[in-house]
Amino acid sequence: MSDRHDFDFLHGEWLVHNRRRTDFLDPDSGWEEFPATSRCLPLFDGAANLDEIDLPHLGSQGLTLRLFEPVRRTWALHWSSSTTGTLFPPVVGRFENGLGRFHGDDTHDGKDVRVRFVWSGISADTAHWEQAFSVDGGRTWLSNWTMAFSRPASGTPAG
């Protein structure tokens, strides 16, 4: 079952290798790759955290607020981009057997989409995040963004 310390692995500084589709809804679109840096701050004794990712290639920053809901034992992940200044609808889910799965509803380019985030490959020095969209209520998914997290070399700042 999920608990308040599921995201403790993410605390601190990271180098992030991004790979994303040029069109999030087109399975035939190409991929672009670019670096980023991220810092995650623990809050509420592990039951929340806040991270900021700097995406120079996109000319923006992103912010994620994660909150643990102890009764349901689920996490709500709230994303915001410096380009919009608003919170996107949250994705909600939990960790089971080392894998975090989170789902929510949103829109992209005017279309209703189901959103899925998956956290995997988690260790002290690495983690993998993947985003996928579904336009058919979750029957099929199109992966459109992945992030490979790695710790900066000792003494090398992430940002």
PDB file of C-alpha atoms in Angstrom:
ATOM      1  CA  MET A   1       0.000   0.000   0.000  1.00  0.00           C
ATOM      2  CA  SER A   2       1.047   3.552  -0.614  1.00  0.00           C
ATOM      3  CA  ASP A   3       2.264   5.649   2.274  1.00  0.00           C
ATOM      4  CA  ARG A   4       3.451   9.159   3.025  1.00  0.00           C
ATOM      5  CA  HIS A   5       7.059   8.339   2.138  1.00  0.00           C
ATOM      6  CA  ASP A   6       6.508   6.951  -1.384  1.00  0.00           C
ATOM      7  CA  PHE A   7       8.107   9.991  -3.006  1.00  0.00           C
ATOM      8  CA  ASP A   8      11.059  10.293  -0.592  1.00  0.00           C
ATOM      9  CA  PHE A   9      13.269   8.957  -3.399  1.00  0.00           C
ATOM     10  CA  LEU A  10      12.631  12.161  -5.355  1.00  0.00           C
ATOM     11  CA  HIS A  11      13.910  14.612  -2.732  1.00  0.00           C
ATOM     12  CA  GLY A  12      16.971  16.596  -3.756  1.00  0.00           C
ATOM     13  CA  GLU A  13      18.551  17.501  -7.082  1.00  0.00           C
ATOM     14  CA  TRP A  14      18.307  15.651 -10.393  1.00  0.00           C
ATOM     15  CA  LEU A  15      19.485  15.781 -13.967  1.00  0.00           C
ATOM     16  CA  VAL A  16      16.619  14.882 -16.287  1.00  0.00           C
ATOM     17  CA  HIS A  17      16.781  13.510 -19.822  1.00  0.00           C
ATOM     18  CA  ASN A  18      13.471  14.311 -21.561  1.00  0.00           C
ATOM     19  CA  ARG A  19      12.047  12.568 -24.582  1.00  0.00           C
ATOM     20  CA  ARG A  20       8.680  13.769 -25.865  1.00  0.00           C
ATOM     21  CA  ARG A  21       6.532  13.535 -28.950  1.00  0.00           C
ATOM     22  CA  THR A  22       6.297  16.642 -31.085  1.00  0.00           C
ATOM     23  CA  ASP A  23       2.514  16.020 -31.185  1.00  0.00           C
ATOM     24  CA  PHE A  24       1.173  14.397 -27.997  1.00  0.00           C
ATOM     25  CA  LEU A  25      -1.818  12.816 -29.773  1.00  0.00           C
ATOM     26  CA  ASP A  26      -0.167  11.612 -33.012  1.00  0.00           C
ATOM     27  CA  PRO A  27       1.455   8.163 -32.832  1.00  0.00           C
ATOM     28  CA  ASP A  28       3.388   8.953 -36.022  1.00  0.00           C
ATOM     29  CA  SER A  29       4.911  12.193 -34.740  1.00  0.00           C
ATOM     30  CA  GLY A  30       8.623  12.406 -34.115  1.00  0.00           C
ATOM     31  CA  TRP A  31      10.386  12.651 -30.799  1.00  0.00           C
ATOM     32  CA  GLU A  32      12.552  15.448 -29.448  1.00  0.00           C
ATOM     33  CA  GLU A  33      15.110  14.995 -26.679  1.00  0.00           C
ATOM     34  CA  PHE A  34      16.503  17.608 -24.320  1.00  0.00           C
ATOM     35  CA  PRO A  35      18.034  18.016 -20.852  1.00  0.00           C
ATOM     36  CA  ALA A  36      16.509  19.586 -17.764  1.00  0.00           C
ATOM     37  CA  THR A  37      17.243  19.934 -14.059  1.00  0.00           C
ATOM     38  CA  SER A  38      14.905  19.329 -11.161  1.00  0.00           C
ATOM     39  CA  ARG A  39      14.839  19.965  -7.411  1.00  0.00           C
ATOM     40  CA  CYS A  40      12.354  18.374  -5.026  1.00  0.00           C
ATOM     41  CA  LEU A  41      11.619  19.662  -1.528  1.00  0.00           C
ATOM     42  CA  PRO A  42       9.921  17.446   1.101  1.00  0.00           C
ATOM     43  CA  LEU A  43       6.983  18.883   3.057  1.00  0.00           C
ATOM     44  CA  PHE A  44       4.552  17.676   5.768  1.00  0.00           C
ATOM     45  CA  ASP A  45       7.014  15.049   7.062  1.00  0.00           C
ATOM     46  CA  GLY A  46       6.890  13.232   3.717  1.00  0.00           C
ATOM     47  CA  ALA A  47       3.152  13.532   3.078  1.00  0.00           C
ATOM     48  CA  ALA A  48       3.755  16.235   0.466  1.00  0.00           C
ATOM     49  CA  ASN A  49       6.514  17.526  -1.757  1.00  0.00           C
ATOM     50  CA  LEU A  50       7.116  20.266  -4.243  1.00  0.00           C
ATOM     51  CA  ASP A  51       9.429  20.087  -7.200  1.00  0.00           C
ATOM     52  CA  GLU A  52      10.466  22.538  -9.850  1.00  0.00           C
ATOM     53  CA  ILE A  53      11.870  21.457 -13.174  1.00  0.00           C
ATOM     54  CA  ASP A  54      13.820  23.879 -15.358  1.00  0.00           C
ATOM     55  CA  LEU A  55      13.280  23.190 -19.072  1.00  0.00           C
ATOM     56  CA  PRO A  56      15.580  25.621 -20.941  1.00  0.00           C
ATOM     57  CA  HIS A  57      14.866  23.936 -24.294  1.00  0.00           C
ATOM     58  CA  LEU A  58      11.195  24.845 -23.878  1.00  0.00           C
ATOM     59  CA  GLY A  59      11.887  28.237 -22.288  1.00  0.00           C
ATOM     60  CA  SER A  60       9.785  27.324 -19.259  1.00  0.00           C
ATOM     61  CA  GLN A  61       9.674  25.797 -15.816  1.00  0.00           C
ATOM     62  CA  GLY A  62       7.264  23.288 -14.362  1.00  0.00           C
ATOM     63  CA  LEU A  63       6.091  22.738 -10.833  1.00  0.00           C
ATOM     64  CA  THR A  64       4.526  19.657  -9.265  1.00  0.00           C
ATOM     65  CA  LEU A  65       2.787  19.628  -5.892  1.00  0.00           C
ATOM     66  CA  ARG A  66       2.222  16.083  -4.586  1.00  0.00           C
ATOM     67  CA  LEU A  67      -0.125  15.491  -1.656  1.00  0.00           C
ATOM     68  CA  PHE A  68      -0.744  12.213   0.177  1.00  0.00           C
ATOM     69  CA  GLU A  69      -4.331  11.550   1.282  1.00  0.00           C
ATOM     70  CA  PRO A  70      -4.017   9.188   4.290  1.00  0.00           C
ATOM     71  CA  VAL A  71      -7.583   7.827   4.428  1.00  0.00           C
ATOM     72  CA  ARG A  72      -7.592   6.583   0.829  1.00  0.00           C
ATOM     73  CA  ARG A  73      -3.799   6.086   0.840  1.00  0.00           C
ATOM     74  CA  THR A  74      -3.522   7.830  -2.527  1.00  0.00           C
ATOM     75  CA  TRP A  75      -1.449  10.638  -3.928  1.00  0.00           C
ATOM     76  CA  ALA A  76      -2.764  13.603  -5.910  1.00  0.00           C
ATOM     77  CA  LEU A  77      -0.199  15.110  -8.284  1.00  0.00           C
ATOM     78  CA  HIS A  78      -0.854  18.710  -9.340  1.00  0.00           C
ATOM     79  CA  TRP A  79       1.158  20.147 -12.265  1.00  0.00           C
ATOM     80  CA  SER A  80       1.656  23.744 -13.319  1.00  0.00           C
ATOM     81  CA  SER A  81       3.730  25.311 -16.070  1.00  0.00           C
ATOM     82  CA  SER A  82       5.278  28.753 -16.039  1.00  0.00           C
ATOM     83  CA  THR A  83       3.760  29.273 -19.494  1.00  0.00           C
ATOM     84  CA  THR A  84       0.182  28.975 -18.180  1.00  0.00           C
ATOM     85  CA  GLY A  85       0.453  29.927 -14.504  1.00  0.00           C
ATOM     86  CA  THR A  86      -2.453  27.617 -13.688  1.00  0.00           C
ATOM     87  CA  LEU A  87      -2.809  24.196 -12.078  1.00  0.00           C
ATOM     88  CA  PHE A  88      -3.768  21.362 -14.398  1.00  0.00           C
ATOM     89  CA  PRO A  89      -6.318  18.824 -13.106  1.00  0.00           C
ATOM     90  CA  PRO A  90      -4.569  16.354 -10.778  1.00  0.00           C
ATOM     91  CA  VAL A  91      -3.697  12.760 -11.494  1.00  0.00           C
ATOM     92  CA  VAL A  92      -4.449  10.445  -8.568  1.00  0.00           C
ATOM     93  CA  GLY A  93      -3.043   7.045  -7.699  1.00  0.00           C
ATOM     94  CA  ARG A  94      -0.664   5.022  -5.587  1.00  0.00           C
ATOM     95  CA  PHE A  95       2.459   2.933  -5.491  1.00  0.00           C
ATOM     96  CA  GLU A  96       2.258  -0.855  -5.503  1.00  0.00           C
ATOM     97  CA  ASN A  97       5.260  -3.177  -5.776  1.00  0.00           C
ATOM     98  CA  GLY A  98       7.621  -0.287  -6.562  1.00  0.00           C
ATOM     99  CA  LEU A  99       5.496   1.083  -9.406  1.00  0.00           C
ATOM    100  CA  GLY A 100       3.505   4.319  -9.138  1.00  0.00           C
ATOM    101  CA  ARG A 101       0.420   4.652 -11.355  1.00  0.00           C
ATOM    102  CA  PHE A 102      -1.632   7.853 -11.476  1.00  0.00           C
ATOM    103  CA  HIS A 103      -4.654   8.733 -13.642  1.00  0.00           C
ATOM    104  CA  GLY A 104      -6.744  11.808 -14.329  1.00  0.00           C
ATOM    105  CA  ASP A 105      -8.813  13.675 -16.888  1.00  0.00           C
ATOM    106  CA  ASP A 106      -7.705  16.739 -18.829  1.00  0.00           C
ATOM    107  CA  THR A 107      -7.890  18.346 -22.256  1.00  0.00           C
ATOM    108  CA  HIS A 108      -5.156  18.702 -24.853  1.00  0.00           C
ATOM    109  CA  ASP A 109      -5.540  20.817 -27.983  1.00  0.00           C
ATOM    110  CA  GLY A 110      -9.281  21.019 -27.272  1.00  0.00           C
ATOM    111  CA  LYS A 111      -9.750  17.237 -26.969  1.00  0.00           C
ATOM    112  CA  ASP A 112     -10.734  15.401 -23.798  1.00  0.00           C
ATOM    113  CA  VAL A 113      -7.930  13.085 -22.743  1.00  0.00           C
ATOM    114  CA  ARG A 114      -7.376  10.560 -20.004  1.00  0.00           C
ATOM    115  CA  VAL A 115      -3.892  11.079 -18.537  1.00  0.00           C
ATOM    116  CA  ARG A 116      -1.600   8.441 -17.034  1.00  0.00           C
ATOM    117  CA  PHE A 117       1.672   8.992 -15.174  1.00  0.00           C
ATOM    118  CA  VAL A 118       3.855   6.003 -14.284  1.00  0.00           C
ATOM    119  CA  TRP A 119       6.891   6.119 -11.972  1.00  0.00           C
ATOM    120  CA  SER A 120       9.256   3.133 -12.262  1.00  0.00           C
ATOM    121  CA  GLY A 121      12.920   2.132 -12.095  1.00  0.00           C
ATOM    122  CA  ILE A 122      13.253   3.850  -8.747  1.00  0.00           C
ATOM    123  CA  SER A 123      16.554   3.752  -6.869  1.00  0.00           C
ATOM    124  CA  ALA A 124      18.600   6.207  -4.832  1.00  0.00           C
ATOM    125  CA  ASP A 125      20.206   7.550  -8.020  1.00  0.00           C
ATOM    126  CA  THR A 126      17.682   6.932 -10.808  1.00  0.00           C
ATOM    127  CA  ALA A 127      13.993   7.085 -11.573  1.00  0.00           C
ATOM    128  CA  HIS A 128      11.826   6.940 -14.684  1.00  0.00           C
ATOM    129  CA  TRP A 129       8.600   8.871 -15.350  1.00  0.00           C
ATOM    130  CA  GLU A 130       6.265   8.371 -18.286  1.00  0.00           C
ATOM    131  CA  GLN A 131       3.175  10.254 -19.415  1.00  0.00           C
ATOM    132  CA  ALA A 132       0.575   8.783 -21.758  1.00  0.00           C
ATOM    133  CA  PHE A 133      -2.730  10.075 -23.108  1.00  0.00           C
ATOM    134  CA  SER A 134      -5.859   8.169 -24.090  1.00  0.00           C
ATOM    135  CA  VAL A 135      -8.616   9.624 -26.260  1.00  0.00           C
ATOM    136  CA  ASP A 136     -10.837   6.534 -25.921  1.00  0.00           C
ATOM    137  CA  GLY A 137     -11.456   6.508 -22.173  1.00  0.00           C
ATOM    138  CA  GLY A 138      -8.377   4.467 -21.320  1.00  0.00           C
ATOM    139  CA  ARG A 139      -8.788   1.544 -23.706  1.00  0.00           C
ATOM    140  CA  THR A 140      -5.597   2.489 -25.575  1.00  0.00           C
ATOM    141  CA  TRP A 141      -2.702   4.719 -24.540  1.00  0.00           C
ATOM    142  CA  LEU A 142      -0.128   6.771 -26.417  1.00  0.00           C
ATOM    143  CA  SER A 143       3.076   7.427 -24.545  1.00  0.00           C
ATOM    144  CA  ASN A 144       4.081  11.028 -25.270  1.00  0.00           C
ATOM    145  CA  TRP A 145       6.719  12.087 -22.718  1.00  0.00           C
ATOM    146  CA  THR A 146       9.360  10.260 -20.713  1.00  0.00           C
ATOM    147  CA  MET A 147      11.892  11.546 -18.215  1.00  0.00           C
ATOM    148  CA  ALA A 148      14.974   9.640 -17.073  1.00  0.00           C
ATOM    149  CA  PHE A 149      16.161  11.034 -13.729  1.00  0.00           C
ATOM    150  CA  SER A 150      19.753  10.677 -12.523  1.00  0.00           C
ATOM    151  CA  ARG A 151      21.619  12.256  -9.646  1.00  0.00           C
ATOM    152  CA  PRO A 152      24.296  14.803 -10.529  1.00  0.00           C
ATOM    153  CA  ALA A 153      27.875  13.654  -9.963  1.00  0.00           C
ATOM    154  CA  SER A 154      29.116  14.439  -6.464  1.00  0.00           C
ATOM    155  CA  GLY A 155      29.943  18.111  -6.171  1.00  0.00           C
ATOM    156  CA  THR A 156      28.180  18.999  -9.424  1.00  0.00           C
ATOM    157  CA  PRO A 157      25.009  21.094  -8.968  1.00  0.00           C
ATOM    158  CA  ALA A 158      21.964  20.105 -10.998  1.00  0.00           C
ATOM    159  CA  GLY A 159      21.124  23.633 -12.023  1.00  0.00           C
TER     160      GLY A 159
END
